Coordinates of N, CA and C in Angstrom, one line a residue:
M1 N 0.8 -1.1 -0.1 CA 0.3 0.0 -0.1 C 1.0 1.1 0.1
T2 N 0.7 2.3 -1.1 CA 0.9 3.1 -0.6 C 0.4 4.4 0.8
G3 N 1.4 5.8 0.5 CA 0.4 6.5 1.5 C -0.9 6.7 2.1
T4 N -1.4 6.7 0.2 CA -3.0 7.2 -0.5 C -3.8 5.8 -0.3
G5 N -3.1 4.6 0.3 CA -4.2 3.5 0.6 C -4.8 3.1 -0.3
V6 N -3.7 3.5 -2.1 CA -3.8 2.4 -3.1 C -2.4 1.4 -3.1
K7 N -3.3 0.4 -3.6 CA -2.5 -0.8 -4.2 C -1.1 -0.4 -5.0
A8 N 0.7 -0.4 -4.3 CA 1.1 -0.4 -5.2 C 1.4 -1.6 -6.4
P9 N 1.4 -1.1 -7.8 CA 1.3 -2.2 -8.5 C 2.6 -2.6 -8.5
A10 N 2.7 -4.9 -8.7 CA 4.0 -5.4 -8.3 C 5.1 -4.5 -9.9
L11 N 5.5 -5.1 -8.6 CA 7.0 -5.3 -9.5 C 7.4 -5.8 -10.4
N12 N 7.5 -6.0 -12.3 CA 8.3 -6.9 -12.8 C 9.3 -6.7 -12.7
W13 N 10.4 -7.8 -12.9 CA 11.7 -8.4 -13.8 C 12.1 -8.5 -14.5
A14 N 12.2 -7.9 -15.1 CA 12.5 -8.0 -16.7 C 14.7 -7.9 -17.2
Y15 N 14.6 -9.4 -18.2 CA 16.2 -9.9 -17.2 C 16.3 -9.4 -19.4
C16 N 17.8 -8.3 -19.5 CA 16.9 -8.1 -20.8 C 18.0 -9.6 -22.1
T17 N 17.6 -9.4 -23.6 CA 18.1 -10.7 -24.0 C 19.3 -10.4 -24.3
N18 N 20.3 -9.0 -24.9 CA 22.0 -9.4 -24.6 C 23.0 -10.5 -23.8
G19 N 21.8 -10.5 -22.8 CA 22.8 -11.4 -21.7 C 22.8 -13.0 -21.9
F20 N 22.0 -12.8 -23.2 CA 22.3 -14.8 -23.8 C 22.3 -14.5 -24.9
S21 N 23.2 -13.7 -26.0 CA 23.6 -14.0 -26.7 C 24.4 -15.1 -27.8
G22 N 24.0 -15.9 -26.6 CA 24.8 -16.9 -27.2 C 23.5 -18.1 -27.3
H23 N 22.5 -17.7 -27.3 CA 21.0 -18.7 -27.8 C 20.3 -17.9 -28.6
R24 N 19.7 -18.6 -28.2 CA 18.2 -18.7 -28.6 C 18.1 -18.0 -28.2
L25 N 16.6 -17.6 -29.3 CA 15.6 -16.3 -28.6 C 14.8 -17.1 -27.5
H26 N 14.4 -18.1 -28.1 CA 13.1 -19.5 -27.8 C 13.6 -19.9 -26.7
E27 N 14.9 -20.1 -26.6 CA 16.0 -20.5 -24.9 C 15.9 -19.5 -24.8
A28 N 16.1 -18.8 -24.5 CA 16.7 -17.6 -23.4 C 15.3 -17.7 -22.5
L29 N 15.0 -17.5 -23.4 CA 13.0 -16.9 -23.0 C 12.3 -18.1 -21.9
A30 N 13.2 -19.6 -22.5 CA 12.7 -20.9 -21.1 C 13.3 -20.1 -21.0
I31 N 14.1 -19.6 -20.4 CA 15.4 -20.1 -18.6 C 14.8 -18.3 -18.1
L32 N 14.5 -18.0 -18.5 CA 13.9 -16.4 -17.8 C 12.5 -17.0 -17.2
S33 N 11.8 -17.1 -17.9 CA 10.4 -18.3 -17.3 C 11.1 -19.1 -15.8
E34 N 11.9 -19.8 -16.1 CA 12.8 -21.0 -15.2 C 13.2 -20.1 -13.7
L35 N 14.0 -18.9 -14.5 CA 14.1 -18.2 -13.3 C 13.4 -17.5 -13.1
G36 N 12.4 -17.1 -12.7 CA 10.9 -16.8 -12.3 C 10.7 -14.6 -12.8
Y37 N 11.5 -14.3 -13.5 CA 12.0 -13.6 -14.4 C 10.1 -13.7 -14.9
T38 N 10.0 -12.5 -14.9 CA 7.6 -11.9 -14.9 C 8.3 -11.3 -16.5
G39 N 9.5 -10.9 -17.2 CA 9.4 -10.0 -18.7 C 11.1 -10.3 -18.8
A40 N 11.1 -10.3 -20.6 CA 12.0 -10.1 -20.9 C 12.4 -8.9 -21.6
A41 N 12.8 -8.5 -21.9 CA 13.8 -6.8 -22.7 C 14.1 -7.9 -23.4
I42 N 14.2 -7.5 -24.7 CA 14.2 -8.0 -25.7 C 14.4 -6.9 -27.0
T43 N 15.7 -7.6 -27.5 CA 17.1 -6.4 -27.7 C 16.9 -6.7 -30.3
L44 N 16.7 -5.7 -30.2 CA 16.4 -5.7 -32.0 C 17.5 -5.4 -32.6
D45 N 18.3 -7.3 -32.6 CA 19.6 -7.1 -33.5 C 19.4 -8.4 -34.0
H46 N 21.1 -8.9 -35.0 CA 20.5 -9.4 -36.0 C 20.1 -11.3 -35.2
G47 N 20.5 -11.1 -34.2 CA 21.0 -12.3 -33.1 C 19.5 -12.7 -32.6
H48 N 18.8 -12.7 -32.2 CA 17.8 -11.9 -32.0 C 16.5 -12.2 -32.4
L49 N 16.3 -10.7 -32.5 CA 14.4 -10.6 -33.1 C 14.8 -9.3 -34.1
D50 N 15.1 -9.9 -35.9 CA 15.7 -9.2 -36.3 C 14.8 -8.6 -37.1
P51 N 15.3 -6.4 -37.5 CA 14.0 -6.1 -37.1 C 13.8 -6.3 -38.1
Y52 N 14.9 -6.8 -39.8 CA 14.9 -6.0 -41.1 C 14.5 -7.3 -41.6
A53 N 14.3 -8.5 -41.0 CA 14.4 -10.2 -41.0 C 12.9 -10.6 -41.9
P54 N 13.6 -11.1 -43.6 CA 12.4 -11.9 -43.8 C 11.5 -11.6 -42.9
G55 N 10.0 -12.3 -43.5 CA 8.9 -12.8 -42.6 C 8.5 -12.3 -40.9
L56 N 9.0 -10.8 -40.6 CA 9.3 -10.3 -39.7 C 8.2 -10.5 -38.8
T57 N 6.7 -10.4 -39.8 CA 5.8 -10.9 -39.4 C 5.1 -11.6 -38.2
A58 N 5.8 -12.8 -38.9 CA 5.3 -14.1 -38.6 C 5.9 -14.3 -37.3
E59 N 7.7 -13.6 -37.4 CA 8.4 -14.1 -36.0 C 7.6 -13.3 -35.1
V60 N 7.6 -12.1 -35.4 CA 6.8 -11.8 -34.5 C 5.8 -11.7 -33.2
N61 N 5.4 -13.1 -34.6 CA 3.8 -13.2 -34.5 C 3.8 -14.7 -33.0
R62 N 5.2 -15.5 -33.8 CA 5.3 -16.3 -32.8 C 6.0 -16.8 -31.6
I63 N 7.4 -15.1 -31.5 CA 7.7 -14.3 -30.3 C 6.2 -14.0 -28.8
A64 N 5.2 -13.1 -29.7 CA 4.8 -13.4 -28.7 C 3.8 -14.1 -28.8
G65 N 2.9 -15.1 -29.7 CA 2.5 -16.8 -28.8 C 3.2 -17.5 -27.3
L66 N 4.5 -17.2 -27.6 CA 5.6 -18.2 -26.8 C 6.1 -17.1 -25.3
L67 N 5.5 -16.0 -25.4 CA 5.6 -14.7 -24.3 C 4.6 -15.2 -23.2
D68 N 3.1 -15.5 -24.5 CA 2.2 -15.2 -23.5 C 2.4 -17.4 -23.1
R69 N 3.2 -17.7 -23.2 CA 3.0 -19.1 -22.8 C 3.9 -19.5 -21.5
L70 N 4.6 -18.8 -22.0 CA 5.9 -18.4 -20.7 C 5.5 -17.4 -19.5
G71 N 4.8 -16.9 -19.5 CA 4.1 -16.2 -18.7 C 4.5 -14.3 -18.4
L72 N 5.6 -13.7 -19.0 CA 6.3 -12.9 -19.6 C 5.7 -12.3 -20.6
N73 N 5.9 -11.6 -19.4 CA 6.0 -9.4 -20.9 C 6.9 -9.1 -21.5
A74 N 7.0 -8.6 -22.2 CA 7.7 -7.8 -23.1 C 8.2 -6.4 -22.6
V75 N 10.0 -6.2 -23.3 CA 10.6 -4.9 -23.4 C 11.6 -4.7 -24.6
I76 N 11.0 -4.4 -25.4 CA 11.8 -3.9 -26.4 C 13.3 -2.8 -26.4
E77 N 14.5 -3.5 -26.4 CA 15.9 -3.0 -26.2 C 16.2 -2.6 -27.5
T78 N 16.4 -1.3 -27.7 CA 17.4 -1.2 -28.5 C 18.8 -0.8 -28.9
G79 N 19.3 -1.0 -27.8 CA 20.9 -0.3 -28.3 C 22.3 -2.5 -28.5
G80 N 20.8 -3.3 -29.4 CA 21.4 -4.1 -30.4 C 23.3 -3.2 -30.7
R81 N 24.1 -4.2 -31.0 CA 25.7 -3.1 -30.7 C 26.2 -3.0 -32.8
Y82 N 25.7 -4.3 -34.0 CA 25.8 -3.5 -35.0 C 24.7 -4.0 -35.6
T83 N 23.1 -3.5 -35.4 CA 22.3 -3.5 -36.0 C 22.2 -2.5 -36.9
L84 N 22.6 -1.5 -36.9 CA 22.8 -0.1 -38.7 C 23.8 -0.7 -39.3
D85 N 24.5 -0.9 -38.7 CA 26.1 -0.5 -39.5 C 27.6 -1.8 -38.4
P86 N 27.4 -2.7 -39.9 CA 28.2 -4.1 -39.2 C 30.0 -3.9 -39.8
R87 N 29.4 -2.7 -39.2 CA 31.0 -2.0 -39.0 C 31.1 -0.8 -37.8
R88 N 31.2 -0.5 -37.6 CA 30.9 0.6 -36.9 C 29.7 0.1 -36.0
K89 N 30.1 0.4 -34.5 CA 28.6 -0.5 -33.1 C 28.6 0.7 -33.2
H90 N 27.2 0.5 -32.5 CA 26.1 1.9 -32.3 C 26.2 2.7 -33.5
H91 N 26.3 2.5 -34.4 CA 26.6 3.7 -35.2 C 25.2 3.4 -36.5
P92 N 24.1 4.6 -36.7 CA 24.6 5.7 -36.2 C 23.3 5.8 -36.1
T93 N 24.3 7.4 -35.4 CA 23.4 7.6 -33.8 C 22.7 8.8 -34.3
L94 N 21.6 9.4 -33.7 CA 20.9 10.4 -33.7 C 21.4 11.4 -34.4
I95 N 22.5 11.9 -33.7 CA 23.6 13.1 -34.0 C 24.6 12.6 -34.8
S96 N 24.6 12.0 -36.0 CA 24.9 11.6 -36.9 C 25.0 12.1 -38.3
E97 N 25.3 12.1 -39.9 CA 24.8 12.6 -40.7 C 24.3 12.1 -41.1
D98 N 24.1 10.5 -40.4 CA 22.6 10.0 -41.1 C 21.6 9.7 -40.2
A99 N 21.3 9.9 -39.3 CA 20.8 9.7 -38.7 C 19.0 9.3 -38.6
E100 N 18.5 9.9 -39.5 CA 17.4 9.2 -40.2 C 17.7 7.4 -40.1
R101 N 18.6 6.7 -39.9 CA 18.1 5.1 -40.4 C 18.7 5.0 -38.8
R102 N 18.7 5.4 -37.8 CA 18.5 5.5 -36.7 C 17.4 6.2 -36.4
V103 N 16.6 6.5 -36.8 CA 14.9 6.8 -36.4 C 14.0 5.8 -37.0
G104 N 14.0 5.3 -38.2 CA 13.7 5.0 -38.8 C 14.3 3.5 -38.2
F105 N 14.8 2.7 -37.0 CA 14.6 1.9 -36.6 C 14.1 1.5 -35.8
L106 N 13.9 3.2 -35.2 CA 13.1 3.5 -33.6 C 11.6 3.5 -33.8
S107 N 11.8 4.0 -34.8 CA 10.1 3.4 -35.2 C 9.4 2.0 -35.8
Q108 N 10.6 2.0 -36.0 CA 10.6 0.3 -36.0 C 10.3 -0.6 -35.3
A109 N 11.2 -0.2 -34.1 CA 11.1 -1.3 -32.7 C 9.6 -1.0 -32.0
M110 N 9.1 1.3 -32.5 CA 7.3 1.3 -32.1 C 6.3 0.1 -32.4
R111 N 6.9 -0.1 -33.7 CA 5.9 -0.4 -34.5 C 5.8 -2.6 -34.5
I112 N 7.0 -2.8 -34.3 CA 7.2 -4.1 -33.2 C 6.9 -4.5 -31.2
A113 N 7.3 -3.4 -30.6 CA 6.5 -3.6 -29.4 C 4.7 -3.5 -29.7
A114 N 4.2 -2.4 -29.9 CA 3.0 -2.5 -30.1 C 2.4 -4.4 -30.9
D115 N 2.8 -4.2 -31.7 CA 2.4 -5.9 -31.9 C 2.5 -7.2 -31.4
L116 N 4.2 -6.9 -30.5 CA 4.5 -7.5 -29.0 C 2.8 -7.2 -27.8
G117 N 2.7 -6.0 -28.3 CA 2.0 -5.5 -26.9 C 3.5 -5.3 -26.0
A118 N 4.2 -5.5 -25.6 CA 5.6 -4.8 -24.9 C 5.1 -3.0 -24.9
P119 N 4.7 -2.8 -23.9 CA 4.0 -1.1 -22.5 C 5.8 -0.3 -22.8
V120 N 6.6 -0.5 -23.4 CA 7.8 -0.7 -22.7 C 9.0 -0.9 -24.6
V121 N 9.3 1.0 -24.9 CA 10.3 0.0 -25.3 C 12.1 1.3 -24.6
H122 N 13.2 1.2 -24.6 CA 14.4 0.9 -24.3 C 15.2 2.0 -25.6
L123 N 14.8 2.6 -26.3 CA 16.0 3.9 -27.0 C 16.6 4.0 -27.0
W124 N 17.5 3.4 -27.0 CA 19.1 4.0 -26.8 C 19.6 4.7 -29.0
S125 N 20.0 5.4 -28.5 CA 19.8 7.2 -28.8 C 21.8 6.6 -30.2
G126 N 22.4 5.6 -29.3 CA 23.6 5.2 -29.6 C 24.9 6.8 -28.6
V127 N 25.8 6.2 -29.1 CA 27.1 7.3 -28.2 C 27.7 8.5 -29.8
M128 N 28.1 8.9 -29.3 CA 28.2 10.3 -29.5 C 29.8 10.1 -30.4
P129 N 29.4 10.2 -31.8 CA 31.1 10.0 -32.5 C 32.0 10.4 -32.3
E130 N 33.3 10.5 -31.7 CA 34.3 10.5 -31.5 C 34.6 12.4 -32.4
E131 N 34.4 12.2 -33.3 CA 34.2 13.4 -34.2 C 33.4 14.8 -33.6
T132 N 32.9 14.4 -33.1 CA 31.9 15.3 -33.0 C 32.1 15.7 -31.8
A133 N 31.5 17.5 -32.1 CA 32.2 18.2 -30.8 C 31.0 18.4 -29.6

């Protein structure tokens, strides 16, 4: 109870799937459920849920069903290291010359979150490039 007499919502523990980069996503989600987590922060990246893969809609639907069966809530996490540029980690950023690629990626993340029923999207802007003052 809070001081106002209103019951506080239960805390939802979610673990980021970046910590399971050596596992297939369905395996990572099953382990998180077994460990007692109530949520999973799914990183959009080529390793777990590739936001640009062919058949994305079917994959998102499959993951939504798996999350439901495992009793897990979802968060979408956008800090994939080489998702947008295979040569430069976390690039482009929101302040890069080609920032529109990052903006498009974040917009895609919002759509995926909506399709998964994920109420939270962690927006990663990228790191400031060294050449930026």
